[in-house]
Steps between C-alpha positions, in 0.01 A plus 500: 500500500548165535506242783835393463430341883225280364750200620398598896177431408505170511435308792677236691251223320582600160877496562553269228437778268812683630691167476380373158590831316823538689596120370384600082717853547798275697482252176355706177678818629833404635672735278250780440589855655124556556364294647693349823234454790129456490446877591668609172168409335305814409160594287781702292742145449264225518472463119885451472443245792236315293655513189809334661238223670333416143811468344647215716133363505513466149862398459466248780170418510487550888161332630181710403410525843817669597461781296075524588643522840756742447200716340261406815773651705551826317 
């Protein structure tokens, strides 16, 4: 089964996580059905979440360090 609470996990220190995948979902996402809040990321979905990410990476070239962050954080 799996640990679709893995968001509660994170403590009060590493609340940026929460905030930094809530503001890629708010602007990569804004029309997507899927994926609406930070919690809607699951082992099962996080390729379709990725794939999404990569795109816009490579059709706007976001800084490198963006996306090895978004990685760090998933």
């Amino acid at each position: 089964m799996t640990d679709k609470l893995w968001y509660e996990k994170i403590n009060e220190e590493d609340a940026y996580i929460r905030k930094t995948l809530q503001e890629y979902i708010d602007l990569y996402f804004f029309d997507s059905v899927e994926f609406k809040a930070v919690e809607d990321i699951t082992l099962e979905n996080l390729g379709d979440f990725l794939e999404v990410m990569l795109k816009h990476y490579q059709q706007y070239h976001f800084h490198l360090g963006e996306l090895y962050d978004t990685g760090e954080i998933l």
